[in-house]
Amino acid sequence: MPHTQYSLEEVARLGTDIYRHNIRDKVMPEQKGRFMVLDVDSGDYEIDDDDLTAEEALRARRPEGAFFGLRIGYTSAYTLAGRMVEEAA
């Protein structure tokens, strides 16, 4: 069952804050370009080359989690055309 405690905007804000303050320095630059899925309630996360694999692994541990996903080191997870933009240091 989907998590309904937060709006999509709140999940994005919480996920971004947790990533920037607690996780980014631990995973950069070694994991750059890989996908990370984060449970904003627990702070637990999973990293994988495939976003769905990361989500499935995290959901197995946190079935009721509120998940936020990102591509480590970039401002977006995907691009339709053009190039990926790296996040500011």
mmCIF file with all atom_site columns, C-alpha atoms in Angstrom:
data_model
loop_
_atom_site.group_PDB
_atom_site.id
_atom_site.type_symbol
_atom_site.label_atom_id
_atom_site.label_alt_id
_atom_site.label_comp_id
_atom_site.label_asym_id
_atom_site.label_entity_id
_atom_site.label_seq_id
_atom_site.pdbx_PDB_ins_code
_atom_site.Cartn_x
_atom_site.Cartn_y
_atom_site.Cartn_z
_atom_site.occupancy
_atom_site.B_iso_or_equiv
_atom_site.pdbx_formal_charge
_atom_site.auth_seq_id
_atom_site.auth_comp_id
_atom_site.auth_asym_id
_atom_site.auth_atom_id
_atom_site.pdbx_PDB_model_num
ATOM 1  C CA . MET A 1 1  ? 0.000  0.000  0.000   1.00 0.00 ? 1  MET A CA 1
ATOM 2  C CA . PRO A 1 2  ? 1.405  3.460  -0.901  1.00 0.00 ? 2  PRO A CA 1
ATOM 3  C CA . HIS A 1 3  ? 2.537  5.763  1.846   1.00 0.00 ? 3  HIS A CA 1
ATOM 4  C CA . THR A 1 4  ? 0.134  8.703  2.273   1.00 0.00 ? 4  THR A CA 1
ATOM 5  C CA . GLN A 1 5  ? 1.562  10.656 5.206   1.00 0.00 ? 5  GLN A CA 1
ATOM 6  C CA . TYR A 1 6  ? 3.389  13.105 2.917   1.00 0.00 ? 6  TYR A CA 1
ATOM 7  C CA . SER A 1 7  ? 2.582  14.990 -0.261  1.00 0.00 ? 7  SER A CA 1
ATOM 8  C CA . LEU A 1 8  ? 4.860  14.423 -3.245  1.00 0.00 ? 8  LEU A CA 1
ATOM 9  C CA . GLU A 1 9  ? 6.418  17.825 -2.618  1.00 0.00 ? 9  GLU A CA 1
ATOM 10 C CA . GLU A 1 10 ? 7.153  16.926 1.013   1.00 0.00 ? 10 GLU A CA 1
ATOM 11 C CA . VAL A 1 11 ? 8.777  13.627 0.018   1.00 0.00 ? 11 VAL A CA 1
ATOM 12 C CA . ALA A 1 12 ? 10.968 15.479 -2.503  1.00 0.00 ? 12 ALA A CA 1
ATOM 13 C CA . ARG A 1 13 ? 11.962 18.147 0.032   1.00 0.00 ? 13 ARG A CA 1
ATOM 14 C CA . LEU A 1 14 ? 12.680 15.632 2.806   1.00 0.00 ? 14 LEU A CA 1
ATOM 15 C CA . GLY A 1 15 ? 14.556 13.291 0.469   1.00 0.00 ? 15 GLY A CA 1
ATOM 16 C CA . THR A 1 16 ? 16.692 16.084 -0.925  1.00 0.00 ? 16 THR A CA 1
ATOM 17 C CA . ASP A 1 17 ? 17.526 17.392 2.560   1.00 0.00 ? 17 ASP A CA 1
ATOM 18 C CA . ILE A 1 18 ? 18.415 13.933 3.924   1.00 0.00 ? 18 ILE A CA 1
ATOM 19 C CA . TYR A 1 19 ? 20.574 13.189 0.879   1.00 0.00 ? 19 TYR A CA 1
ATOM 20 C CA . ARG A 1 20 ? 22.430 16.512 0.991   1.00 0.00 ? 20 ARG A CA 1
ATOM 21 C CA . HIS A 1 21 ? 23.060 16.551 4.743   1.00 0.00 ? 21 HIS A CA 1
ATOM 22 C CA . ASN A 1 22 ? 23.518 12.876 5.638   1.00 0.00 ? 22 ASN A CA 1
ATOM 23 C CA . ILE A 1 23 ? 24.359 10.793 2.578   1.00 0.00 ? 23 ILE A CA 1
ATOM 24 C CA . ARG A 1 24 ? 26.018 12.704 -0.279  1.00 0.00 ? 24 ARG A CA 1
ATOM 25 C CA . ASP A 1 25 ? 29.471 12.931 1.321   1.00 0.00 ? 25 ASP A CA 1
ATOM 26 C CA . LYS A 1 26 ? 29.386 9.181  2.034   1.00 0.00 ? 26 LYS A CA 1
ATOM 27 C CA . VAL A 1 27 ? 28.593 8.125  -1.542  1.00 0.00 ? 27 VAL A CA 1
ATOM 28 C CA . MET A 1 28 ? 30.299 10.703 -3.766  1.00 0.00 ? 28 MET A CA 1
ATOM 29 C CA . PRO A 1 29 ? 32.275 10.295 -5.977  1.00 0.00 ? 29 PRO A CA 1
ATOM 30 C CA . GLU A 1 30 ? 32.416 6.486  -5.783  1.00 0.00 ? 30 GLU A CA 1
ATOM 31 C CA . GLN A 1 31 ? 28.714 5.950  -6.547  1.00 0.00 ? 31 GLN A CA 1
ATOM 32 C CA . LYS A 1 32 ? 28.273 8.821  -9.031  1.00 0.00 ? 32 LYS A CA 1
ATOM 33 C CA . GLY A 1 33 ? 25.811 7.955  -11.790 1.00 0.00 ? 33 GLY A CA 1
ATOM 34 C CA . ARG A 1 34 ? 24.128 5.131  -9.882  1.00 0.00 ? 34 ARG A CA 1
ATOM 35 C CA . PHE A 1 35 ? 20.548 5.295  -8.606  1.00 0.00 ? 35 PHE A CA 1
ATOM 36 C CA . MET A 1 36 ? 19.675 5.770  -4.953  1.00 0.00 ? 36 MET A CA 1
ATOM 37 C CA . VAL A 1 37 ? 16.245 5.180  -3.423  1.00 0.00 ? 37 VAL A CA 1
ATOM 38 C CA . LEU A 1 38 ? 15.738 6.635  0.055   1.00 0.00 ? 38 LEU A CA 1
ATOM 39 C CA . ASP A 1 39 ? 13.026 6.058  2.666   1.00 0.00 ? 39 ASP A CA 1
ATOM 40 C CA . VAL A 1 40 ? 12.401 9.545  4.072   1.00 0.00 ? 40 VAL A CA 1
ATOM 41 C CA . ASP A 1 41 ? 10.960 8.149  7.316   1.00 0.00 ? 41 ASP A CA 1
ATOM 42 C CA . SER A 1 42 ? 13.907 5.969  8.341   1.00 0.00 ? 42 SER A CA 1
ATOM 43 C CA . GLY A 1 43 ? 16.783 7.407  6.310   1.00 0.00 ? 43 GLY A CA 1
ATOM 44 C CA . ASP A 1 44 ? 17.475 3.875  5.016   1.00 0.00 ? 44 ASP A CA 1
ATOM 45 C CA . TYR A 1 45 ? 18.549 3.748  1.385   1.00 0.00 ? 45 TYR A CA 1
ATOM 46 C CA . GLU A 1 46 ? 19.601 1.417  -1.398  1.00 0.00 ? 46 GLU A CA 1
ATOM 47 C CA . ILE A 1 47 ? 21.989 2.076  -4.297  1.00 0.00 ? 47 ILE A CA 1
ATOM 48 C CA . ASP A 1 48 ? 22.062 0.147  -7.572  1.00 0.00 ? 48 ASP A CA 1
ATOM 49 C CA . ASP A 1 49 ? 22.811 0.596  -11.272 1.00 0.00 ? 49 ASP A CA 1
ATOM 50 C CA . ASP A 1 50 ? 19.093 0.039  -11.910 1.00 0.00 ? 50 ASP A CA 1
ATOM 51 C CA . ASP A 1 51 ? 16.493 2.234  -10.182 1.00 0.00 ? 51 ASP A CA 1
ATOM 52 C CA . LEU A 1 52 ? 13.832 -0.489 -10.027 1.00 0.00 ? 52 LEU A CA 1
ATOM 53 C CA . THR A 1 53 ? 16.249 -2.972 -8.468  1.00 0.00 ? 53 THR A CA 1
ATOM 54 C CA . ALA A 1 54 ? 17.174 -0.397 -5.811  1.00 0.00 ? 54 ALA A CA 1
ATOM 55 C CA . GLU A 1 55 ? 13.496 0.289  -5.105  1.00 0.00 ? 55 GLU A CA 1
ATOM 56 C CA . GLU A 1 56 ? 12.623 -3.404 -4.822  1.00 0.00 ? 56 GLU A CA 1
ATOM 57 C CA . ALA A 1 57 ? 15.504 -4.069 -2.410  1.00 0.00 ? 57 ALA A CA 1
ATOM 58 C CA . LEU A 1 58 ? 14.514 -1.130 -0.202  1.00 0.00 ? 58 LEU A CA 1
ATOM 59 C CA . ARG A 1 59 ? 10.812 -2.026 -0.329  1.00 0.00 ? 59 ARG A CA 1
ATOM 60 C CA . ALA A 1 60 ? 11.686 -5.535 0.908   1.00 0.00 ? 60 ALA A CA 1
ATOM 61 C CA . ARG A 1 61 ? 13.151 -3.925 4.060   1.00 0.00 ? 61 ARG A CA 1
ATOM 62 C CA . ARG A 1 62 ? 10.743 -0.976 4.338   1.00 0.00 ? 62 ARG A CA 1
ATOM 63 C CA . PRO A 1 63 ? 7.401  -2.027 2.794   1.00 0.00 ? 63 PRO A CA 1
ATOM 64 C CA . GLU A 1 64 ? 5.555  0.999  4.234   1.00 0.00 ? 64 GLU A CA 1
ATOM 65 C CA . GLY A 1 65 ? 8.277  3.527  3.385   1.00 0.00 ? 65 GLY A CA 1
ATOM 66 C CA . ALA A 1 66 ? 7.910  6.904  1.715   1.00 0.00 ? 66 ALA A CA 1
ATOM 67 C CA . PHE A 1 67 ? 10.458 6.648  -1.110  1.00 0.00 ? 67 PHE A CA 1
ATOM 68 C CA . PHE A 1 68 ? 12.477 9.306  -2.899  1.00 0.00 ? 68 PHE A CA 1
ATOM 69 C CA . GLY A 1 69 ? 14.745 8.432  -5.812  1.00 0.00 ? 69 GLY A CA 1
ATOM 70 C CA . LEU A 1 70 ? 17.643 10.202 -7.476  1.00 0.00 ? 70 LEU A CA 1
ATOM 71 C CA . ARG A 1 71 ? 20.722 9.662  -9.617  1.00 0.00 ? 71 ARG A CA 1
ATOM 72 C CA . ILE A 1 72 ? 23.768 10.301 -7.484  1.00 0.00 ? 72 ILE A CA 1
ATOM 73 C CA . GLY A 1 73 ? 25.744 13.333 -8.633  1.00 0.00 ? 73 GLY A CA 1
ATOM 74 C CA . TYR A 1 74 ? 23.148 14.688 -11.064 1.00 0.00 ? 74 TYR A CA 1
ATOM 75 C CA . THR A 1 75 ? 20.240 17.119 -10.943 1.00 0.00 ? 75 THR A CA 1
ATOM 76 C CA . SER A 1 76 ? 17.853 14.630 -12.577 1.00 0.00 ? 76 SER A CA 1
ATOM 77 C CA . ALA A 1 77 ? 17.576 10.879 -12.856 1.00 0.00 ? 77 ALA A CA 1
ATOM 78 C CA . TYR A 1 78 ? 16.849 10.817 -16.592 1.00 0.00 ? 78 TYR A CA 1
ATOM 79 C CA . THR A 1 79 ? 16.991 13.006 -19.673 1.00 0.00 ? 79 THR A CA 1
ATOM 80 C CA . LEU A 1 80 ? 14.869 12.820 -22.804 1.00 0.00 ? 80 LEU A CA 1
ATOM 81 C CA . ALA A 1 81 ? 17.375 14.673 -24.950 1.00 0.00 ? 81 ALA A CA 1
ATOM 82 C CA . GLY A 1 82 ? 20.625 16.393 -24.298 1.00 0.00 ? 82 GLY A CA 1
ATOM 83 C CA . ARG A 1 83 ? 23.020 15.668 -21.476 1.00 0.00 ? 83 ARG A CA 1
ATOM 84 C CA . MET A 1 84 ? 22.826 14.950 -17.779 1.00 0.00 ? 84 MET A CA 1
ATOM 85 C CA . VAL A 1 85 ? 23.581 18.004 -15.610 1.00 0.00 ? 85 VAL A CA 1
ATOM 86 C CA . GLU A 1 86 ? 25.892 17.397 -12.675 1.00 0.00 ? 86 GLU A CA 1
ATOM 87 C CA . GLU A 1 87 ? 24.813 18.718 -9.284  1.00 0.00 ? 87 GLU A CA 1
ATOM 88 C CA . ALA A 1 88 ? 26.762 21.591 -7.741  1.00 0.00 ? 88 ALA A CA 1
ATOM 89 C CA . ALA A 1 89 ? 29.415 20.631 -5.234  1.00 0.00 ? 89 ALA A CA 1
#
